[in-house]
Structures are given as structure tokens and as C-alpha cells.
Amino acid sequence: MNTLVALCAVGAEKILGNEIKHLGYKLVSNAPGRVSFTGDDDALFRANLCLRTADRVYLQLAQYSAYNFDELYDGAYAVAWQDYLKRDSRVVVDKVRTYKSKLNSEHSIQGMVHKAIYSKCGDVWHMVTMPESGEQSDVRVYIDDNTVLILLDLSGLPLHKRGYRTDGGIAPLRETLAATLLQEMMWRRKTPLHDPFCGSGTIAIEATLYAFNVAPGFGRRFALENLPIFNEQAAQKIREQEASQIRTDVEVRITGSDIDAAAVERSKKNAEHACVMAGRALKSIGISAHIPRPDFIQCDFADLEAPYENGLLLCNPPYGERLGDEQQAIELYTRMGSLWDDFPGWDLGIITSHQGFMESFGHKTGSIKSLKAGNLDTRFYIYKR
């Protein structure tokens, strides 16, 4: 049994935990921005392929106490690195995080763990120096209350890089965060969904993948595939199993709009890539079914009318880099109050980093979720009607 650690937006731990349990794995613990769980060997690949709200997945290689650098080194050296790395691997300790611990110099911790890894491999393989001519393997170190976690990256590129978005426009919403918003709203495929600021189409595309039960990782590779522990035969079986779970017998109503014609075209192109990706997964198991694309139109949100009695309006309205100054943002959010009247039976979910959104929008809600993805602090305003 393996212990894995999945990273997510701070505030999305419960959503990610529910996803992990749905895959059949057991939760161990969580901390801000990360969830630990146990799973079999298949979990190493399946978690990367299937988790919609995780930003990365790591394999935990060690957990031990360290109050000084000797203990830090000894614990890192004790790991059987020769089982997880290739002789030509280039190892990078990419990040160190410490909290309430004796060891708090991130640079020194980074260097000590790196030294321990190379010393262990050199001793086992009888090599004075590592050639570092092969693929890069990233290691991350967390030290909380003097307890060290050493993690090996299984994802490579962050998991929000699904592979379908060739053009994100300016300041696009992360795919994993869009998936989190859908789960926060408890959206179901039978409910109409519209994004009036579609940008690059991320919300509508993530809703489409969820509605048709398409694993988000079909269009890419993972760092795991470069490691000696990777089992290609098992991974192929998992791909086929997940492809067989794609739903082609459901009707969904997912749409998006934007006043910017270039954004609409960008959204259409990205959606096409995503649906082609799903189609290829189906073809790999001998099914030639077509995955319907979400519909995008050019339209100012003020000219929209609800096409159905009920539904979900979910959006990431422009702000900052995507809009201009704060006064423009306030004017936009004030105008957005028209959506409340034009979509009377619809729930609304609006994410923004602007602290004064609710006052400008003109409608209060007691349900506000703080989410931090990367360096961006946002608030998600949830209006249930």
C-alpha cells in the first residue's frame, strides 16, 4: 500500500478528499492545500489520470522526525532511492516548506536532502558522480512541527495543464479551480450551465468533461511514466477502464458567451481539442461515439436572457490584468447586477479577487468560499435560489 499526497487550491481540500474517496482510496490526513491518502499501485497512475481538482500528485517516500541536519540527512538517505530513480536521473529538490520547526532554512534543507539522495544512489550504484543526462525527477520536502515528509512528484507538469488549452488568453482560470467551482456548486449534468465571461472556455469545457465522465488526464503524460516504478501494462488497463466509463448517452446544455469575439473563437478551439481528446480515448477501446461540444456565442452579458427556467450561471468575471483599473471593475460588477434579474430561477457562482465585489453587485450572500490557487487569493460567491 502506498501513501500519496495530492495538492489543491487552499480551501478545496474537502472537495479533493471527496474525489479521492470516490476513486476508492482511503483518506489519511489533510493540511492547507494538500490531502494525504493511501492506495494500491494502480493509484499512482489513476489519481493523476482521474482527479479533476488536484494540482499535483506525489508519492510519499518518507516520514520521520528531524530536529537537526544530521537527522534530516539520515532520514533522506534511508529512502531506497535506487528503486525510484534511474541511473541517469536528474534530481531536483524543487520546493521546501517548513512550519513551526527547528529546521527553517529552506535553502539549507534543499541542499541537505539533495546531497543525501545523490550519496545514497552513488553508494548503491558505485558511482562517484551522477550523469544527470536523463529525465528530471522532482522531490518536495515538507517539515511541519519537526516532522519531515519527502515526496516524489508523479505528475510532472501541473495537472491543471490538461493538454486541451492551446491558448488561455489573459489570466485564465485554472482548469482544476474551474472543476472545484463546479463541485462547490454541486452541479449536475442535467442542469443547464452558462458562463457569460467564457474567456478561454475553461468552465464550460470542465463541465463537459465532468458531464460525460471523461477523465481529465487523457490528453497528456505524467512524470510517473519516466520512473522505474511505472507499469505500462497496468496503466494501459486503467486507461481502457476509464475510457469505458465515458458517458455518451446523456443530454447536457452547456454554453458560454463573451463580448470579445476572439475569446469566443478561443473557447471553441479549446473545446474542440478537449472533445477530440475524449473521442480518441473512446476509439482506443473501439467506440466511435461523438462527444458534443459546448456552444459559445459572442454576446454582451447585459443582452442575455435565461433560456430555461432553472440553471447555473458560473463565471470568472474580468479583473486586474484582464480588465484594467479598479474603477472599471466596480463599474462592471455593478452592471452585472442585471444577471440577477435576467436569470431569476438560476443559481449563481462568481469567483473574483476583488474584495468589494458583493457591494458593487448589489446582492448579499452568506455563502462565500475563500480559495487560493498559486499566489492569487480569491473569493467564490455562491447564490442559491
Coordinates of N, CA and C in Angstrom, one line a residue, residues 49-256:
L49 N -4.6 10.5 -13.6 CA -5.5 10.5 -14.8 C -6.8 11.0 -14.4
C50 N -7.3 10.8 -13.2 CA -8.8 11.0 -12.9 C -9.1 12.2 -12.1
L51 N -8.2 12.6 -11.2 CA -8.6 13.6 -10.2 C -8.7 15.0 -11.0
R52 N -9.9 15.6 -10.8 CA -10.2 16.9 -11.5 C -9.7 18.1 -10.7
T53 N -9.6 18.0 -9.4 CA -9.4 19.2 -8.6 C -7.9 19.2 -8.0
A54 N -7.2 18.1 -8.3 CA -5.8 18.1 -7.8 C -4.8 18.8 -8.7
D55 N -3.9 19.6 -8.1 CA -2.9 20.2 -8.9 C -1.7 19.4 -9.2
R56 N -1.3 18.5 -8.3 CA -0.2 17.6 -8.4 C -0.5 16.3 -7.5
V57 N 0.1 15.2 -7.9 CA 0.1 14.0 -7.0 C 1.5 13.6 -6.8
Y58 N 1.8 13.3 -5.5 CA 3.1 12.9 -5.1 C 3.1 11.5 -4.4
L59 N 4.2 10.8 -4.5 CA 4.3 9.6 -3.7 C 5.1 9.9 -2.5
Q60 N 4.6 9.6 -1.3 CA 5.4 9.8 -0.1 C 6.4 8.7 0.1
L61 N 7.7 9.1 0.2 CA 8.7 8.2 0.3 C 9.3 8.1 1.8
A62 N 9.0 9.1 2.6 CA 9.5 9.0 4.0 C 8.7 10.0 4.8
Q63 N 8.6 9.6 6.1 CA 8.0 10.5 7.1 C 8.8 10.2 8.4
Y64 N 9.4 11.2 9.0 CA 10.3 11.0 10.2 C 10.5 12.3 10.9
S65 N 11.0 12.2 12.1 CA 11.3 13.4 12.9 C 12.7 13.9 12.6
A66 N 12.9 15.2 12.6 CA 14.2 15.7 12.4 C 14.3 17.1 13.1
Y67 N 15.2 17.1 14.1 CA 15.4 18.4 14.8 C 16.7 19.0 14.5
N68 N 17.6 18.4 13.7 CA 18.8 18.9 13.2 C 19.1 18.4 11.8
F69 N 20.2 18.9 11.2 CA 20.5 18.5 9.8 C 21.0 17.1 9.7
D70 N 21.6 16.5 10.8 CA 22.1 15.1 10.7 C 20.9 14.2 10.6
E71 N 19.9 14.5 11.4 CA 18.7 13.7 11.4 C 17.9 13.8 10.0
L72 N 17.9 15.0 9.5 CA 17.3 15.3 8.2 C 18.1 14.4 7.1
Y73 N 19.4 14.5 7.2 CA 20.2 13.7 6.2 C 20.0 12.2 6.3
D74 N 20.0 11.7 7.5 CA 19.9 10.3 7.8 C 18.6 9.8 7.3
G75 N 17.5 10.5 7.5 CA 16.2 10.1 7.1 C 16.0 10.1 5.6
A76 N 16.6 11.1 4.9 CA 16.5 11.1 3.5 C 17.4 10.0 2.9
Y77 N 18.6 9.8 3.5 CA 19.5 8.7 3.0 C 18.8 7.3 3.1
A78 N 18.0 7.1 4.1 CA 17.4 5.8 4.4 C 16.4 5.4 3.3
V79 N 15.9 6.3 2.5 CA 15.0 6.0 1.4 C 15.7 5.2 0.4
A80 N 15.0 4.2 -0.2 CA 15.6 3.3 -1.2 C 15.5 4.0 -2.6
W81 N 16.3 5.1 -2.7 CA 16.2 5.9 -3.9 C 16.4 5.2 -5.2
Q82 N 17.3 4.1 -5.1 CA 17.6 3.3 -6.3 C 16.4 2.7 -6.9
D83 N 15.3 2.5 -6.1 CA 14.1 1.9 -6.6 C 13.2 2.9 -7.4
Y84 N 13.4 4.2 -7.1 CA 12.5 5.2 -7.7 C 13.2 6.0 -8.7
L85 N 14.5 5.9 -8.9 CA 15.2 6.8 -9.8 C 16.0 5.9 -10.8
K86 N 16.2 6.4 -12.0 CA 17.1 5.8 -12.9 C 18.5 6.3 -12.7
R87 N 19.5 5.5 -13.2 CA 20.9 5.9 -13.0 C 21.3 7.2 -13.6
D88 N 20.5 7.7 -14.7 CA 20.8 8.9 -15.3 C 19.9 10.0 -14.9
S89 N 19.0 9.8 -13.9 CA 18.0 10.8 -13.5 C 18.7 12.1 -13.0
R90 N 18.1 13.2 -13.3 CA 18.5 14.5 -12.8 C 17.5 14.8 -11.7
V91 N 18.0 14.8 -10.5 CA 17.1 15.0 -9.3 C 17.1 16.5 -8.9
V92 N 15.9 17.1 -8.8 CA 15.8 18.5 -8.3 C 14.8 18.5 -7.1
V93 N 15.4 19.0 -6.0 CA 14.5 19.3 -4.8 C 13.9 20.6 -5.1
D94 N 12.7 20.6 -5.7 CA 12.1 21.8 -6.3 C 11.5 22.8 -5.3
K95 N 11.0 22.3 -4.2 CA 10.4 23.2 -3.2 C 10.5 22.6 -1.8
V96 N 10.7 23.5 -0.8 CA 10.7 23.1 0.6 C 9.8 24.0 1.3
R97 N 9.0 23.4 2.2 CA 8.1 24.2 3.0 C 8.3 23.8 4.5
T98 N 8.5 24.8 5.4 CA 8.6 24.5 6.8 C 7.6 25.3 7.6
Y99 N 7.2 24.7 8.7 CA 6.2 25.3 9.6 C 6.5 24.9 11.0
K100 N 6.7 25.8 11.9 CA 6.9 25.5 13.4 C 7.9 24.4 13.6
S101 N 9.1 24.5 13.0 CA 10.1 23.5 13.1 C 11.5 24.1 13.3
K102 N 12.4 23.3 14.0 CA 13.7 23.7 14.3 C 14.5 24.1 13.0
L103 N 14.2 23.2 12.0 CA 14.9 23.5 10.7 C 14.0 24.4 9.9
N104 N 14.5 25.6 9.5 CA 13.7 26.5 8.8 C 14.4 27.2 7.7
S105 N 15.6 26.9 7.4 CA 16.3 27.4 6.3 C 16.0 26.6 5.0
E106 N 15.2 27.1 4.2 CA 14.7 26.3 3.0 C 15.9 25.9 2.1
H107 N 16.8 26.9 1.9 CA 17.9 26.6 1.0 C 18.8 25.5 1.6
S108 N 19.1 25.5 2.9 CA 19.9 24.5 3.5 C 19.3 23.1 3.5
I109 N 18.0 23.1 3.8 CA 17.2 21.8 3.8 C 17.3 21.3 2.3
Q110 N 17.1 22.1 1.4 CA 17.1 21.7 0.0 C 18.4 21.0 -0.4
G111 N 19.5 21.7 0.0 CA 20.8 21.2 -0.3 C 21.1 19.9 0.5
M112 N 20.7 19.7 1.7 CA 21.0 18.5 2.5 C 20.2 17.3 2.0
V113 N 19.0 17.5 1.6 CA 18.2 16.4 1.0 C 18.8 16.0 -0.3
H114 N 19.1 16.9 -1.1 CA 19.7 16.6 -2.4 C 21.0 15.8 -2.3
K115 N 21.9 16.2 -1.3 CA 23.1 15.5 -1.0 C 22.8 14.1 -0.6
A116 N 21.8 13.9 0.3 CA 21.5 12.6 0.8 C 21.0 11.7 -0.4
I117 N 20.3 12.2 -1.3 CA 19.7 11.4 -2.4 C 20.9 10.9 -3.3
Y118 N 21.8 11.9 -3.7 CA 22.9 11.5 -4.5 C 23.9 10.6 -3.8
S119 N 24.1 10.8 -2.5 CA 25.0 9.9 -1.8 C 24.5 8.5 -1.8
K120 N 23.2 8.4 -1.5 CA 22.6 7.0 -1.5 C 22.7 6.3 -2.8
C121 N 22.4 7.0 -3.9 CA 22.4 6.4 -5.2 C 23.9 6.1 -5.6
G122 N 24.8 7.0 -5.3 CA 26.2 6.7 -5.6 C 26.7 5.5 -4.8
D123 N 26.3 5.4 -3.6 CA 26.8 4.2 -2.8 C 26.2 2.9 -3.3
V124 N 25.0 2.9 -3.7 CA 24.3 1.7 -4.1 C 24.8 1.3 -5.5
W125 N 25.0 2.3 -6.4 CA 25.4 2.0 -7.8 C 26.9 2.1 -8.0
H126 N 27.6 2.4 -6.9 CA 29.1 2.5 -7.0 C 29.5 3.6 -8.1
M127 N 28.9 4.7 -8.0 CA 29.1 5.8 -8.9 C 29.6 7.0 -8.1
V128 N 30.7 7.7 -8.5 CA 31.2 8.8 -7.9 C 30.4 10.1 -8.1
T129 N 29.9 10.2 -9.4 CA 29.0 11.3 -9.8 C 27.9 10.7 -10.6
M130 N 26.7 11.4 -10.5 CA 25.5 11.0 -11.3 C 25.6 11.8 -12.6
P131 N 25.4 11.1 -13.7 CA 25.5 11.7 -15.0 C 24.4 12.8 -15.3
E132 N 23.3 12.7 -14.7 CA 22.2 13.6 -14.8 C 21.8 13.9 -16.3
S133 N 21.9 12.9 -17.1 CA 21.7 13.1 -18.6 C 20.2 12.7 -19.0
G134 N 19.5 12.1 -18.0 CA 18.2 11.6 -18.3 C 17.1 12.6 -17.9
E135 N 15.9 12.1 -17.7 CA 14.7 12.9 -17.3 C 14.8 13.5 -15.9
Q136 N 14.2 14.6 -15.7 CA 14.3 15.2 -14.4 C 13.2 14.6 -13.5
S137 N 13.6 14.4 -12.2 CA 12.7 13.9 -11.2 C 12.7 14.9 -10.1
D138 N 11.5 15.4 -9.7 CA 11.3 16.4 -8.7 C 11.0 15.8 -7.4
V139 N 11.6 16.4 -6.4 CA 11.3 16.0 -5.0 C 10.9 17.2 -4.2
R140 N 9.9 17.0 -3.3 CA 9.4 18.1 -2.5 C 9.5 17.7 -1.0
V141 N 9.9 18.7 -0.2 CA 10.1 18.4 1.2 C 9.1 19.3 2.1
Y142 N 8.4 18.7 2.9 CA 7.6 19.5 3.9 C 8.1 19.1 5.3
I143 N 8.2 20.2 6.2 CA 8.6 19.9 7.6 C 7.6 20.7 8.4
D144 N 6.7 19.9 9.0 CA 5.7 20.5 9.9 C 5.9 20.0 11.3
D145 N 6.0 20.9 12.3 CA 6.3 20.5 13.7 C 7.4 19.5 13.8
N146 N 8.4 19.7 13.1 CA 9.6 18.9 13.1 C 9.4 17.5 12.5
T147 N 8.3 17.3 11.8 CA 8.1 16.0 11.1 C 8.3 16.2 9.6
V148 N 9.2 15.4 9.0 CA 9.6 15.6 7.7 C 8.8 14.7 6.7
L149 N 8.3 15.2 5.7 CA 7.7 14.4 4.6 C 8.6 14.6 3.3
I150 N 9.0 13.5 2.8 CA 9.7 13.6 1.5 C 8.9 13.0 0.4
L151 N 8.6 13.8 -0.6 CA 7.6 13.4 -1.7 C 8.3 13.4 -3.0
L152 N 7.9 12.4 -3.8 CA 8.4 12.3 -5.2 C 7.3 12.6 -6.2
D153 N 7.5 13.6 -7.0 CA 6.5 14.1 -8.0 C 6.1 13.0 -9.0
L154 N 4.8 12.7 -9.1 CA 4.3 11.7 -10.1 C 3.7 12.4 -11.3
S155 N 3.5 13.7 -11.2 CA 2.7 14.4 -12.2 C 3.5 15.1 -13.3
G156 N 4.6 15.7 -12.9 CA 5.3 16.4 -13.9 C 4.7 17.8 -14.1
L157 N 4.3 18.2 -15.2 CA 3.5 19.4 -15.4 C 2.3 19.4 -14.5
P158 N 2.0 20.6 -13.9 CA 0.8 20.7 -13.0 C -0.4 20.1 -13.7
L159 N -1.3 19.4 -12.9 CA -2.4 18.7 -13.5 C -3.5 19.6 -14.1
H160 N -3.4 20.9 -13.8 CA -4.3 21.8 -14.5 C -4.0 21.9 -16.0
K161 N -2.8 21.6 -16.4 CA -2.4 21.6 -17.8 C -2.9 20.3 -18.4
R162 N -4.2 20.3 -18.8 CA -4.8 19.1 -19.3 C -4.3 18.7 -20.7
G163 N -3.9 19.7 -21.4 CA -3.5 19.4 -22.8 C -4.4 19.9 -23.9
Y164 N -5.6 20.4 -23.5 CA -6.6 20.8 -24.5 C -6.5 22.3 -24.7
R165 N -6.0 23.1 -23.8 CA -6.0 24.6 -23.9 C -4.7 25.0 -24.5
T166 N -4.7 25.3 -25.8 CA -3.6 25.8 -26.5 C -3.4 27.3 -26.4
D167 N -4.5 28.0 -26.1 CA -4.5 29.5 -25.9 C -5.4 29.8 -24.7
G168 N -4.8 30.3 -23.6 CA -5.6 30.7 -22.5 C -6.0 32.1 -22.4
G169 N -5.5 32.9 -23.3 CA -5.9 34.4 -23.2 C -5.1 35.0 -22.1
I170 N -5.7 36.1 -21.5 CA -5.0 36.8 -20.4 C -5.6 36.3 -19.1
A171 N -4.7 35.9 -18.2 CA -5.1 35.5 -16.8 C -6.2 34.5 -16.8
P172 N -6.0 33.3 -17.4 CA -7.1 32.3 -17.5 C -7.3 31.7 -16.1
L173 N -8.5 31.2 -15.9 CA -8.8 30.4 -14.7 C -8.2 29.0 -14.9
R174 N -7.6 28.5 -13.8 CA -7.0 27.2 -13.9 C -8.1 26.1 -14.0
E175 N -7.8 25.1 -14.8 CA -8.8 24.0 -15.1 C -9.2 23.4 -13.8
T176 N -8.2 23.1 -12.9 CA -8.5 22.5 -11.6 C -9.4 23.3 -10.7
L177 N -9.2 24.6 -10.8 CA -10.0 25.5 -10.0 C -11.4 25.6 -10.6
A178 N -11.6 25.6 -11.9 CA -12.9 25.5 -12.5 C -13.6 24.3 -12.1
A179 N -12.9 23.1 -12.1 CA -13.5 21.9 -11.6 C -14.0 22.0 -10.2
T180 N -13.2 22.7 -9.3 CA -13.5 22.9 -7.9 C -14.8 23.7 -7.8
L181 N -15.0 24.7 -8.6 CA -16.2 25.6 -8.5 C -17.4 24.8 -8.9
L182 N -17.3 23.9 -9.9 CA -18.4 23.1 -10.3 C -18.9 22.2 -9.1
Q183 N -17.9 21.6 -8.4 CA -18.2 20.8 -7.3 C -18.8 21.6 -6.1
E184 N -18.2 22.8 -5.9 CA -18.7 23.6 -4.8 C -20.2 24.0 -5.0
M185 N -20.6 24.1 -6.3 CA -22.0 24.4 -6.6 C -22.9 23.2 -6.7
M186 N -22.2 22.0 -6.5 CA -22.9 20.7 -6.6 C -23.7 20.6 -7.9
W187 N -23.0 21.0 -9.0 CA -23.7 21.0 -10.3 C -23.8 19.6 -10.8
R188 N -25.0 19.3 -11.5 CA -25.3 18.0 -12.1 C -25.5 18.2 -13.6
R189 N -25.2 17.2 -14.3 CA -25.2 17.3 -15.8 C -26.6 17.6 -16.4
K190 N -27.7 17.3 -15.7 CA -29.0 17.7 -16.2 C -29.3 19.2 -16.1
T191 N -28.5 19.9 -15.3 CA -28.8 21.3 -15.0 C -28.1 22.2 -16.1
P192 N -28.9 23.0 -16.8 CA -28.2 23.9 -17.8 C -27.2 24.8 -17.1
L193 N -26.1 25.0 -17.8 CA -25.0 25.8 -17.3 C -24.6 26.9 -18.3
H194 N -24.3 28.1 -17.9 CA -23.8 29.1 -18.8 C -22.8 30.0 -18.1
D195 N -21.7 30.3 -18.9 CA -20.6 31.2 -18.4 C -20.7 32.4 -19.3
P196 N -21.1 33.6 -18.7 CA -21.2 34.8 -19.5 C -19.9 35.5 -19.8
F197 N -18.8 35.0 -19.2 CA -17.4 35.6 -19.5 C -16.5 34.4 -19.8
C198 N -16.8 33.8 -20.9 CA -16.1 32.4 -21.1 C -14.6 32.5 -21.3
G199 N -14.0 33.7 -21.8 CA -12.6 33.8 -21.8 C -11.9 32.8 -22.7
S200 N -11.5 31.7 -22.2 CA -10.9 30.6 -23.0 C -11.7 29.3 -22.9
G201 N -12.9 29.4 -22.3 CA -13.9 28.3 -22.3 C -13.7 27.3 -21.2
T202 N -12.8 27.6 -20.2 CA -12.4 26.6 -19.2 C -13.6 26.1 -18.4
I203 N -14.5 26.9 -17.9 CA -15.6 26.4 -17.1 C -16.5 25.5 -17.9
A204 N -16.8 25.9 -19.1 CA -17.7 25.1 -19.9 C -17.1 23.8 -20.3
I205 N -15.8 23.8 -20.6 CA -15.1 22.6 -21.0 C -15.0 21.6 -19.8
E206 N -14.6 22.2 -18.7 CA -14.5 21.3 -17.5 C -15.9 20.7 -17.1
A207 N -16.9 21.5 -17.3 CA -18.3 21.0 -17.1 C -18.6 19.8 -18.1
T208 N -18.2 20.0 -19.4 CA -18.4 19.0 -20.4 C -17.7 17.7 -20.0
L209 N -16.4 17.8 -19.6 CA -15.7 16.6 -19.3 C -16.3 15.9 -18.1
Y210 N -16.8 16.7 -17.1 CA -17.5 16.1 -16.0 C -18.8 15.4 -16.4
A211 N -19.6 16.1 -17.2 CA -20.9 15.6 -17.6 C -20.8 14.3 -18.3
F212 N -19.8 14.2 -19.2 CA -19.7 12.9 -19.9 C -18.7 11.9 -19.3
N213 N -18.3 12.3 -18.1 CA -17.5 11.4 -17.3 C -16.1 11.1 -18.0
V214 N -15.5 12.1 -18.5 CA -14.2 11.9 -19.2 C -13.1 12.3 -18.2
A215 N -12.2 11.3 -18.0 CA -11.1 11.6 -17.1 C -10.3 12.7 -17.7
P216 N -9.9 13.7 -16.9 CA -9.2 14.9 -17.4 C -7.8 14.7 -17.9
G217 N -7.2 13.6 -17.5 CA -5.8 13.4 -17.9 C -5.5 12.6 -19.2
F218 N -6.6 12.4 -20.0 CA -6.4 11.6 -21.2 C -5.5 12.2 -22.2
G219 N -5.4 13.5 -22.2 CA -4.6 14.2 -23.2 C -3.2 14.5 -22.9
R220 N -2.6 13.8 -21.9 CA -1.2 14.2 -21.5 C -0.5 13.0 -20.9
R221 N 0.8 13.2 -20.7 CA 1.6 12.3 -20.0 C 1.9 12.8 -18.6
F222 N 2.5 11.9 -17.8 CA 2.8 12.2 -16.4 C 4.3 11.8 -16.1
A223 N 4.9 12.5 -15.1 CA 6.3 12.2 -14.7 C 6.4 10.7 -14.3
L224 N 5.4 10.1 -13.7 CA 5.4 8.7 -13.3 C 5.9 7.9 -14.5
E225 N 5.6 8.2 -15.7 CA 5.9 7.4 -16.8 C 7.4 7.3 -17.1
N226 N 8.2 8.2 -16.5 CA 9.6 8.2 -16.7 C 10.3 7.5 -15.6
L227 N 9.6 7.0 -14.6 CA 10.2 6.4 -13.4 C 10.3 4.9 -13.5
P228 N 11.2 4.2 -12.9 CA 11.3 2.7 -13.0 C 10.2 2.0 -12.3
I229 N 9.4 2.7 -11.5 CA 8.2 2.0 -10.9 C 7.0 2.0 -11.8
F230 N 7.1 2.7 -12.9 CA 5.9 2.8 -13.8 C 5.6 1.4 -14.5
N231 N 4.4 1.0 -14.4 CA 3.9 -0.2 -15.0 C 3.0 0.1 -16.2
E232 N 3.6 0.0 -17.4 CA 2.9 0.4 -18.6 C 1.7 -0.4 -18.9
Q233 N 1.8 -1.7 -18.6 CA 0.6 -2.6 -18.8 C -0.5 -2.3 -17.9
A234 N -0.2 -2.0 -16.7 CA -1.3 -1.7 -15.7 C -1.9 -0.3 -16.1
A235 N -1.1 0.6 -16.5 CA -1.6 1.9 -16.9 C -2.5 1.9 -18.1
Q236 N -2.1 1.0 -19.1 CA -3.0 0.9 -20.3 C -4.3 0.3 -19.9
K237 N -4.3 -0.7 -18.9 CA -5.6 -1.2 -18.5 C -6.4 -0.2 -17.8
I238 N -5.8 0.7 -17.0 CA -6.5 1.8 -16.3 C -7.1 2.7 -17.4
R239 N -6.3 3.1 -18.4 CA -6.8 3.9 -19.5 C -8.1 3.3 -20.1
E240 N -8.0 2.1 -20.4 CA -9.2 1.4 -21.0 C -10.4 1.3 -20.1
Q241 N -10.1 1.1 -18.8 CA -11.2 1.1 -17.8 C -11.9 2.4 -17.8
E242 N -11.1 3.5 -17.7 CA -11.7 4.8 -17.6 C -12.3 5.3 -18.9
A243 N -11.8 4.9 -20.0 CA -12.4 5.2 -21.3 C -13.8 4.5 -21.4
S244 N -13.9 3.3 -20.8 CA -15.2 2.6 -20.9 C -16.3 3.3 -20.0
Q245 N -15.8 4.2 -19.1 CA -16.7 4.9 -18.2 C -17.3 6.2 -18.8
I246 N -16.8 6.6 -20.0 CA -17.2 7.8 -20.6 C -18.7 7.6 -21.0
R247 N -19.5 8.6 -20.6 CA -21.0 8.5 -21.0 C -21.2 9.2 -22.3
T248 N -21.9 8.5 -23.2 CA -22.3 9.0 -24.5 C -23.8 9.0 -24.7
D249 N -24.5 8.7 -23.6 CA -25.9 8.6 -23.7 C -26.7 9.7 -22.9
V250 N -26.0 10.8 -22.6 CA -26.6 11.8 -21.8 C -26.8 13.1 -22.6
E251 N -27.8 13.9 -22.2 CA -28.0 15.2 -22.9 C -27.6 16.3 -21.9
V252 N -26.8 17.2 -22.3 CA -26.4 18.3 -21.5 C -26.6 19.6 -22.2
R253 N -26.7 20.7 -21.4 CA -26.9 22.0 -22.0 C -25.9 22.9 -21.4
I254 N -24.7 23.0 -22.0 CA -23.6 23.8 -21.5 C -23.2 24.8 -22.6
T255 N -23.2 26.1 -22.1 CA -23.0 27.2 -23.1 C -22.1 28.2 -22.4
G256 N -21.5 29.1 -23.3 CA -20.7 30.2 -22.8 C -20.8 31.3 -23.8

